[in-house]
Amino acid sequence: MADQTFEAILERMLDRVPEELDKREGSIIYDALAPAAAELAQMYVELELNTNLFFADTATGEFLERSIVWSGITRRPASPAEIQGAFYADGGGGLDIPLGSRFSLDQLNYTAAEKLSPGNYRLTCETAGTAGNRNSGALLPIDYIPQLSRGETVRLLIPGEDAEDDETLRQRYFDSARRPATSGNKAHYAEWALQIPGVGGARVFPLWNGPKTVKVTITDAEKKPASTLLVDQVQQYIDPAPGQGEGQAPVGAVVTAASVQGKTITVSAEVSLAPGYELQEVKERFQAALENYRKEKGFTATYISQSVIGALLLGTEGVADYANLLLSSGAGNVTLGAEEVPLFGAVTLEVQNGS
């Protein structure tokens, strides 16, 4: 429809008018046909836009959801973060608090959902999404709790997730269509794991410990090693009673859920800075680029390429050139095991002599 322009439509309309009549721009016939040609051109633009909303490869928003609803795949809604909080009495010892107690952490509120150990509780963020992914900070009670001296965040148990974006939903639909999950195949186990809020990725290892055994390793929503709590939720959903078929797994399949292991990779290099840039701001931008790369590619990668990291460094605003790039103190790629994901550790950048 791209060739249905105002000019093309108007020319076709004028061609239908007898040649003996005045069809020049400004004539009565031209001025009568031009508005109609403009409206038709706009109609073709709208028609193309609306046609794209009917197909999964081009649809967006609600129309993407409607175009794939037949497959049973729906957009994953936002899920709340869950953190571990520790609470202390006036004397310094752990204090048990009532379940349902509410606490504020910066601008968000959290509710005590489960006692993990004396003085330690699992708290659920009242706001769904990544905003609640905090692993430090003071927990301030919203309602009075007797003997409570202080509360603090211990760690992030299950990262919250924002509602699934269009591209992620589209890719999940295409993956399902190309590798259907059915009858307990590998794709089916991965799909079951990903149905648990907070799970960001899953790998399946059939026959890992003999016949009828399956291992499912998962990452959390941030593509990092999953907490024990999240692993247990996946285990309970897929196979709570090994081999008994009480969960999603078929009878006879003994499933073990586990977390992937994190492999910490350090990065060091010498850089030439562009005029007007400071080393610290360049380092912060590079660390952000590494983190984005880790979240996007880390789970599917079998190794971390030195050339890719070099390209990220060279593409960082403020970097004119670099030299002596090392990953984990070595000049070369870093191999990842089948159950490993990369975690970027210390980043050391030094200014080259003469920069």
Coordinates of C-alpha atoms in Angstrom, one line a residue:
M1 CA 0.0 0.0 0.0
A2 CA 3.0 2.3 0.2
D3 CA 2.5 3.2 -3.5
Q4 CA -0.9 4.6 -2.8
T5 CA 0.2 8.1 -2.4
F6 CA -1.8 11.3 -2.9
E7 CA 0.1 12.0 -6.2
A8 CA -0.5 8.5 -7.5
I9 CA -4.2 8.5 -6.6
L10 CA -4.8 11.9 -8.1
E11 CA -3.0 11.0 -11.3
R12 CA -5.2 7.9 -11.7
M13 CA -8.3 10.0 -11.1
L14 CA -7.3 12.7 -13.6
D15 CA -6.5 10.0 -16.2
R16 CA -10.2 9.1 -16.1
V17 CA -11.2 12.6 -17.1
P18 CA -11.4 13.3 -20.9
E19 CA -8.3 15.0 -22.4
E20 CA -10.3 17.8 -23.9
L21 CA -11.1 19.1 -20.4
D22 CA -8.8 21.4 -18.4
K23 CA -7.1 19.2 -15.8
R24 CA -4.3 21.6 -14.9
E25 CA -3.5 22.4 -11.2
G26 CA -6.0 25.1 -10.2
S27 CA -8.6 24.0 -12.6
I28 CA -12.1 23.2 -11.4
I29 CA -11.7 19.5 -12.0
Y30 CA -8.3 19.4 -10.3
D31 CA -9.5 21.3 -7.3
A32 CA -12.6 19.0 -7.1
L33 CA -10.5 15.7 -7.2
A34 CA -7.6 16.7 -5.0
P35 CA -9.4 16.7 -1.6
A36 CA -10.9 13.2 -2.5
A37 CA -7.4 12.0 -3.4
A38 CA -6.0 13.3 -0.1
E39 CA -8.7 11.5 1.9
L40 CA -8.1 8.2 0.0
A41 CA -4.3 8.4 0.5
Q42 CA -5.0 8.9 4.3
M43 CA -7.4 5.9 4.2
Y44 CA -4.7 3.7 2.7
V45 CA -2.3 4.7 5.4
E46 CA -4.9 3.9 8.1
L47 CA -5.7 0.6 6.3
E48 CA -2.0 -0.5 6.4
L49 CA -1.7 0.5 10.1
N50 CA -4.8 -1.5 11.0
T51 CA -3.7 -4.5 8.9
N52 CA -0.5 -4.7 10.9
L53 CA -2.5 -4.9 14.1
F54 CA -3.9 -8.2 13.0
F55 CA -0.7 -10.2 12.8
A56 CA 1.6 -11.3 15.6
D57 CA 4.8 -10.1 14.0
T58 CA 3.6 -6.5 13.7
A59 CA 0.8 -6.1 16.3
T60 CA 1.3 -4.1 19.5
G61 CA -0.4 -3.8 22.8
E62 CA -3.9 -5.1 23.2
F63 CA -3.9 -6.2 19.5
L64 CA -0.9 -8.4 20.0
E65 CA -2.6 -10.1 22.9
R66 CA -5.7 -10.7 20.8
S67 CA -3.8 -12.0 17.8
I68 CA -2.1 -14.7 19.9
V69 CA -4.9 -15.5 22.4
W70 CA -5.7 -18.7 20.4
S71 CA -2.4 -20.2 21.5
G72 CA -3.1 -19.9 25.2
I73 CA -0.2 -17.5 25.7
T74 CA -1.0 -14.4 27.6
R75 CA 1.0 -11.4 28.7
R76 CA 2.6 -11.9 32.1
P77 CA 1.3 -9.3 34.5
A78 CA 3.5 -7.3 36.8
S79 CA 4.4 -9.3 40.0
P80 CA 5.5 -7.9 43.4
A81 CA 9.0 -8.2 44.8
E82 CA 9.5 -10.3 48.0
I83 CA 12.3 -9.4 50.4
Q84 CA 13.6 -10.8 53.7
G85 CA 13.4 -8.4 56.6
A86 CA 15.0 -8.7 60.0
F87 CA 13.4 -7.1 63.1
Y88 CA 15.0 -6.4 66.5
A89 CA 13.7 -5.7 70.0
D90 CA 15.0 -3.0 72.3
G91 CA 17.7 -5.3 73.7
G92 CA 19.1 -6.2 70.3
G93 CA 17.6 -9.7 69.9
G94 CA 15.3 -10.8 67.1
L95 CA 11.7 -9.8 67.5
D96 CA 8.7 -11.7 66.1
I97 CA 6.1 -9.4 64.5
P98 CA 2.4 -10.1 63.6
L99 CA 1.9 -11.4 60.1
G100 CA 0.2 -8.7 58.0
S101 CA 2.3 -6.0 59.6
R102 CA 3.0 -3.2 57.1
F103 CA 6.3 -1.4 56.7
S104 CA 7.5 1.4 54.5
L105 CA 10.8 1.4 52.6
D106 CA 11.4 4.7 50.9
Q107 CA 8.2 5.4 48.9
L108 CA 6.9 1.8 48.9
N109 CA 5.1 -0.4 51.4
Y110 CA 5.7 -4.0 52.3
T111 CA 3.6 -6.5 54.2
A112 CA 4.9 -9.4 56.4
A113 CA 3.7 -12.6 54.7
E114 CA 5.6 -15.4 56.3
K115 CA 8.0 -16.1 59.2
L116 CA 11.2 -17.6 58.0
S117 CA 13.0 -17.8 61.4
P118 CA 12.9 -15.9 64.7
G119 CA 12.9 -12.2 63.8
N120 CA 13.2 -12.9 60.1
Y121 CA 10.2 -12.6 57.7
R122 CA 9.3 -12.7 54.1
L123 CA 7.7 -9.4 53.1
T124 CA 5.7 -8.7 49.9
C125 CA 5.8 -5.3 48.2
E126 CA 2.3 -3.8 47.9
T127 CA 3.3 -2.3 44.5
A128 CA 3.9 -4.8 41.7
G129 CA 6.9 -4.3 39.4
T130 CA 10.6 -3.8 39.6
A131 CA 10.3 -0.8 41.8
G132 CA 10.2 -3.0 44.9
N133 CA 13.5 -4.8 44.1
R134 CA 15.4 -3.5 47.1
N135 CA 18.0 -5.4 49.1
S136 CA 18.9 -2.8 51.7
G137 CA 17.3 -0.1 53.7
A138 CA 15.4 0.5 56.9
L139 CA 11.9 -0.9 57.3
L140 CA 9.7 1.6 59.2
P141 CA 6.5 0.3 60.8
I142 CA 3.3 1.9 59.5
D143 CA 1.4 0.7 62.6
Y144 CA 2.8 0.6 66.1
I145 CA 4.5 -2.7 67.0
P146 CA 5.4 -3.1 70.8
Q147 CA 9.1 -3.5 71.6
L148 CA 10.2 -3.1 68.0
S149 CA 13.5 -1.2 68.0
R150 CA 14.4 -1.4 64.3
G151 CA 13.8 -3.3 61.1
E152 CA 16.0 -3.7 58.1
T153 CA 16.1 -5.4 54.7
V154 CA 18.4 -8.4 54.6
R155 CA 18.1 -9.4 50.9
L156 CA 15.9 -9.7 47.9
L157 CA 14.2 -13.0 47.8
I158 CA 12.2 -12.9 44.6
P159 CA 12.5 -9.9 42.2
G160 CA 9.4 -8.2 41.1
E161 CA 8.7 -8.0 37.4
D162 CA 7.0 -5.3 35.3
A163 CA 4.3 -6.4 33.0
E164 CA 5.7 -8.2 30.0
D165 CA 6.6 -5.9 27.2
D166 CA 5.5 -6.5 23.6
E167 CA 8.8 -7.8 22.2
T168 CA 9.2 -10.3 25.0
L169 CA 5.6 -11.6 24.6
R170 CA 6.0 -11.8 20.8
Q171 CA 9.3 -13.8 21.1
R172 CA 7.7 -16.1 23.7
Y173 CA 4.8 -16.7 21.3
F174 CA 7.2 -17.4 18.4
D175 CA 9.3 -19.8 20.5
S176 CA 6.2 -21.7 21.5
A177 CA 5.0 -22.0 17.9
R178 CA 8.5 -23.2 16.7
R179 CA 9.1 -25.5 19.7
P180 CA 5.7 -26.6 21.0
A181 CA 5.5 -27.5 24.7
T182 CA 3.7 -30.8 24.9
S183 CA 3.6 -34.2 26.6
G184 CA 6.3 -33.4 29.1
N185 CA 9.0 -32.5 26.5
K186 CA 11.9 -30.2 27.4
A187 CA 10.0 -27.1 26.3
H188 CA 7.1 -28.1 28.6
Y189 CA 9.3 -28.2 31.7
A190 CA 10.8 -24.8 30.8
E191 CA 7.3 -23.4 30.3
W192 CA 6.2 -24.7 33.7
A193 CA 9.1 -23.1 35.4
L194 CA 8.5 -19.8 33.7
Q195 CA 4.9 -19.8 34.9
I196 CA 6.1 -19.0 38.4
P197 CA 6.3 -15.2 39.0
G198 CA 9.9 -14.1 39.5
V199 CA 11.5 -16.8 37.3
G200 CA 13.4 -15.1 34.4
G201 CA 14.8 -18.2 32.6
A202 CA 14.9 -21.9 32.8
R203 CA 17.2 -24.7 31.4
V204 CA 16.1 -28.3 31.3
F205 CA 18.5 -31.3 31.6
P206 CA 16.8 -34.6 30.9
L207 CA 18.3 -37.9 32.3
W208 CA 20.7 -35.9 34.4
N209 CA 20.8 -38.4 37.2
G210 CA 19.6 -41.6 35.5
P211 CA 16.4 -42.7 33.7
K212 CA 13.2 -40.6 34.3
T213 CA 15.1 -37.8 36.1
V214 CA 14.9 -34.2 35.0
K215 CA 16.7 -31.2 36.3
V216 CA 15.3 -27.7 35.8
T217 CA 17.7 -24.8 36.6
I218 CA 16.3 -21.4 36.9
T219 CA 17.3 -17.7 37.2
D220 CA 15.4 -15.0 38.9
A221 CA 13.7 -12.2 37.0
E222 CA 17.0 -10.3 36.9
K223 CA 18.8 -13.2 35.3
K224 CA 20.7 -13.9 38.5
P225 CA 20.9 -17.1 40.6
A226 CA 17.5 -17.7 42.2
S227 CA 16.8 -17.7 45.9
T228 CA 16.0 -20.9 47.8
L229 CA 12.4 -19.7 48.2
L230 CA 12.0 -19.3 44.4
V231 CA 13.6 -22.7 43.7
D232 CA 11.2 -24.3 46.2
Q233 CA 8.2 -22.7 44.5
V234 CA 9.2 -24.1 41.2
Q235 CA 9.8 -27.5 42.8
Q236 CA 6.4 -27.5 44.4
Y237 CA 4.7 -26.5 41.2
I238 CA 6.3 -29.0 38.9
D239 CA 7.0 -32.0 41.1
P240 CA 6.2 -31.7 44.9
A241 CA 6.2 -35.5 45.5
P242 CA 9.0 -37.0 43.3
G243 CA 7.6 -39.2 40.6
Q244 CA 4.1 -39.2 41.9
G245 CA 2.6 -36.8 39.3
E246 CA 1.2 -34.5 42.0
G247 CA 2.4 -31.4 40.1
Q248 CA 2.7 -30.5 36.5
A249 CA 5.2 -33.3 35.7
P250 CA 3.9 -36.6 34.5
V251 CA 3.8 -39.7 36.7
G252 CA 7.3 -41.3 36.9
A253 CA 9.3 -38.2 36.2
V254 CA 11.5 -37.3 39.1
V255 CA 12.2 -33.5 38.8
T256 CA 14.8 -31.5 40.7
A257 CA 14.6 -27.8 40.6
A258 CA 17.8 -25.8 41.2
S259 CA 19.3 -22.4 40.8
V260 CA 21.9 -21.6 38.1
Q261 CA 25.3 -20.7 39.5
G262 CA 26.7 -17.2 39.1
K263 CA 30.2 -16.8 37.5
T264 CA 31.7 -13.5 38.5
I265 CA 33.7 -11.9 35.8
T266 CA 36.0 -8.9 36.4
V267 CA 36.8 -6.4 33.7
S268 CA 39.9 -4.2 33.4
A269 CA 41.2 -2.0 30.7
E270 CA 43.1 1.2 29.8
V271 CA 41.0 3.9 28.1
S272 CA 41.6 7.1 26.2
L273 CA 38.9 9.6 27.2
A274 CA 37.2 12.0 24.9
P275 CA 37.7 15.7 25.8
G276 CA 35.5 16.9 28.6
Y277 CA 34.8 13.5 30.2
E278 CA 35.8 12.2 33.6
L279 CA 36.9 8.6 34.3
Q280 CA 34.2 8.0 37.0
E281 CA 31.2 8.9 34.8
V282 CA 32.6 6.8 31.9
K283 CA 33.0 3.9 34.3
E284 CA 29.5 4.2 35.5
R285 CA 28.1 4.2 31.9
F286 CA 30.2 1.2 31.1
Q287 CA 29.0 -0.7 34.1
A288 CA 25.4 0.1 33.1
A289 CA 26.1 -1.2 29.6
L290 CA 27.6 -4.4 31.0
E291 CA 24.5 -4.9 33.2
N292 CA 22.2 -4.4 30.2
Y293 CA 24.2 -6.9 28.2
R294 CA 24.1 -9.4 31.1
K295 CA 20.3 -9.2 31.4
E296 CA 19.7 -9.5 27.7
K297 CA 22.3 -12.1 26.6
G298 CA 23.8 -13.6 29.7
F299 CA 21.3 -16.5 30.1
T300 CA 21.6 -17.7 26.6
A301 CA 25.4 -17.2 26.3
T302 CA 27.9 -20.1 26.5
Y303 CA 30.8 -17.7 26.8
I304 CA 31.5 -14.0 27.3
S305 CA 33.3 -12.7 24.3
Q306 CA 36.2 -10.3 24.9
S307 CA 35.4 -8.6 21.5
V308 CA 31.8 -8.0 22.6
I309 CA 32.9 -6.4 25.8
G310 CA 35.4 -4.4 23.9
A311 CA 32.6 -3.1 21.6
L312 CA 30.5 -2.2 24.6
L313 CA 33.5 -0.3 26.1
L314 CA 34.2 1.5 22.8
G315 CA 30.5 2.3 22.4
T316 CA 30.4 3.9 25.9
E317 CA 30.0 7.7 25.7
G318 CA 33.3 9.4 26.5
V319 CA 35.6 6.5 25.4
A320 CA 37.8 7.4 22.4
D321 CA 39.9 4.2 22.5
Y322 CA 41.0 1.4 24.8
A323 CA 43.8 -1.1 25.3
N324 CA 44.8 -4.1 27.4
L325 CA 41.2 -5.3 27.9
L326 CA 41.2 -8.3 30.3
L327 CA 38.3 -10.5 31.5
S328 CA 38.9 -12.1 34.9
S329 CA 42.6 -11.1 34.5
G330 CA 42.9 -13.0 31.2
A331 CA 43.3 -12.0 27.6
G332 CA 40.5 -13.9 25.9
N333 CA 36.9 -15.2 26.2
V334 CA 35.4 -16.5 29.5
T335 CA 33.6 -19.9 29.1
L336 CA 30.4 -20.4 30.9
G337 CA 29.2 -23.8 32.1
A338 CA 25.8 -25.3 31.2
E339 CA 24.4 -24.2 34.6
E340 CA 26.3 -20.9 34.9
V341 CA 25.3 -17.3 34.2
P342 CA 27.7 -14.3 34.1
L343 CA 27.8 -11.8 36.9
F344 CA 30.1 -8.8 36.4
G345 CA 32.2 -8.0 39.4
A346 CA 34.8 -5.3 39.8
V347 CA 35.3 -3.0 36.8
T348 CA 38.8 -1.3 36.7
L349 CA 39.4 1.4 34.1
E350 CA 42.6 3.4 34.0
V351 CA 43.4 6.3 31.8
Q352 CA 46.1 5.6 29.2
N353 CA 49.3 7.6 29.4
G354 CA 49.0 10.7 27.2
S355 CA 45.2 10.8 27.4

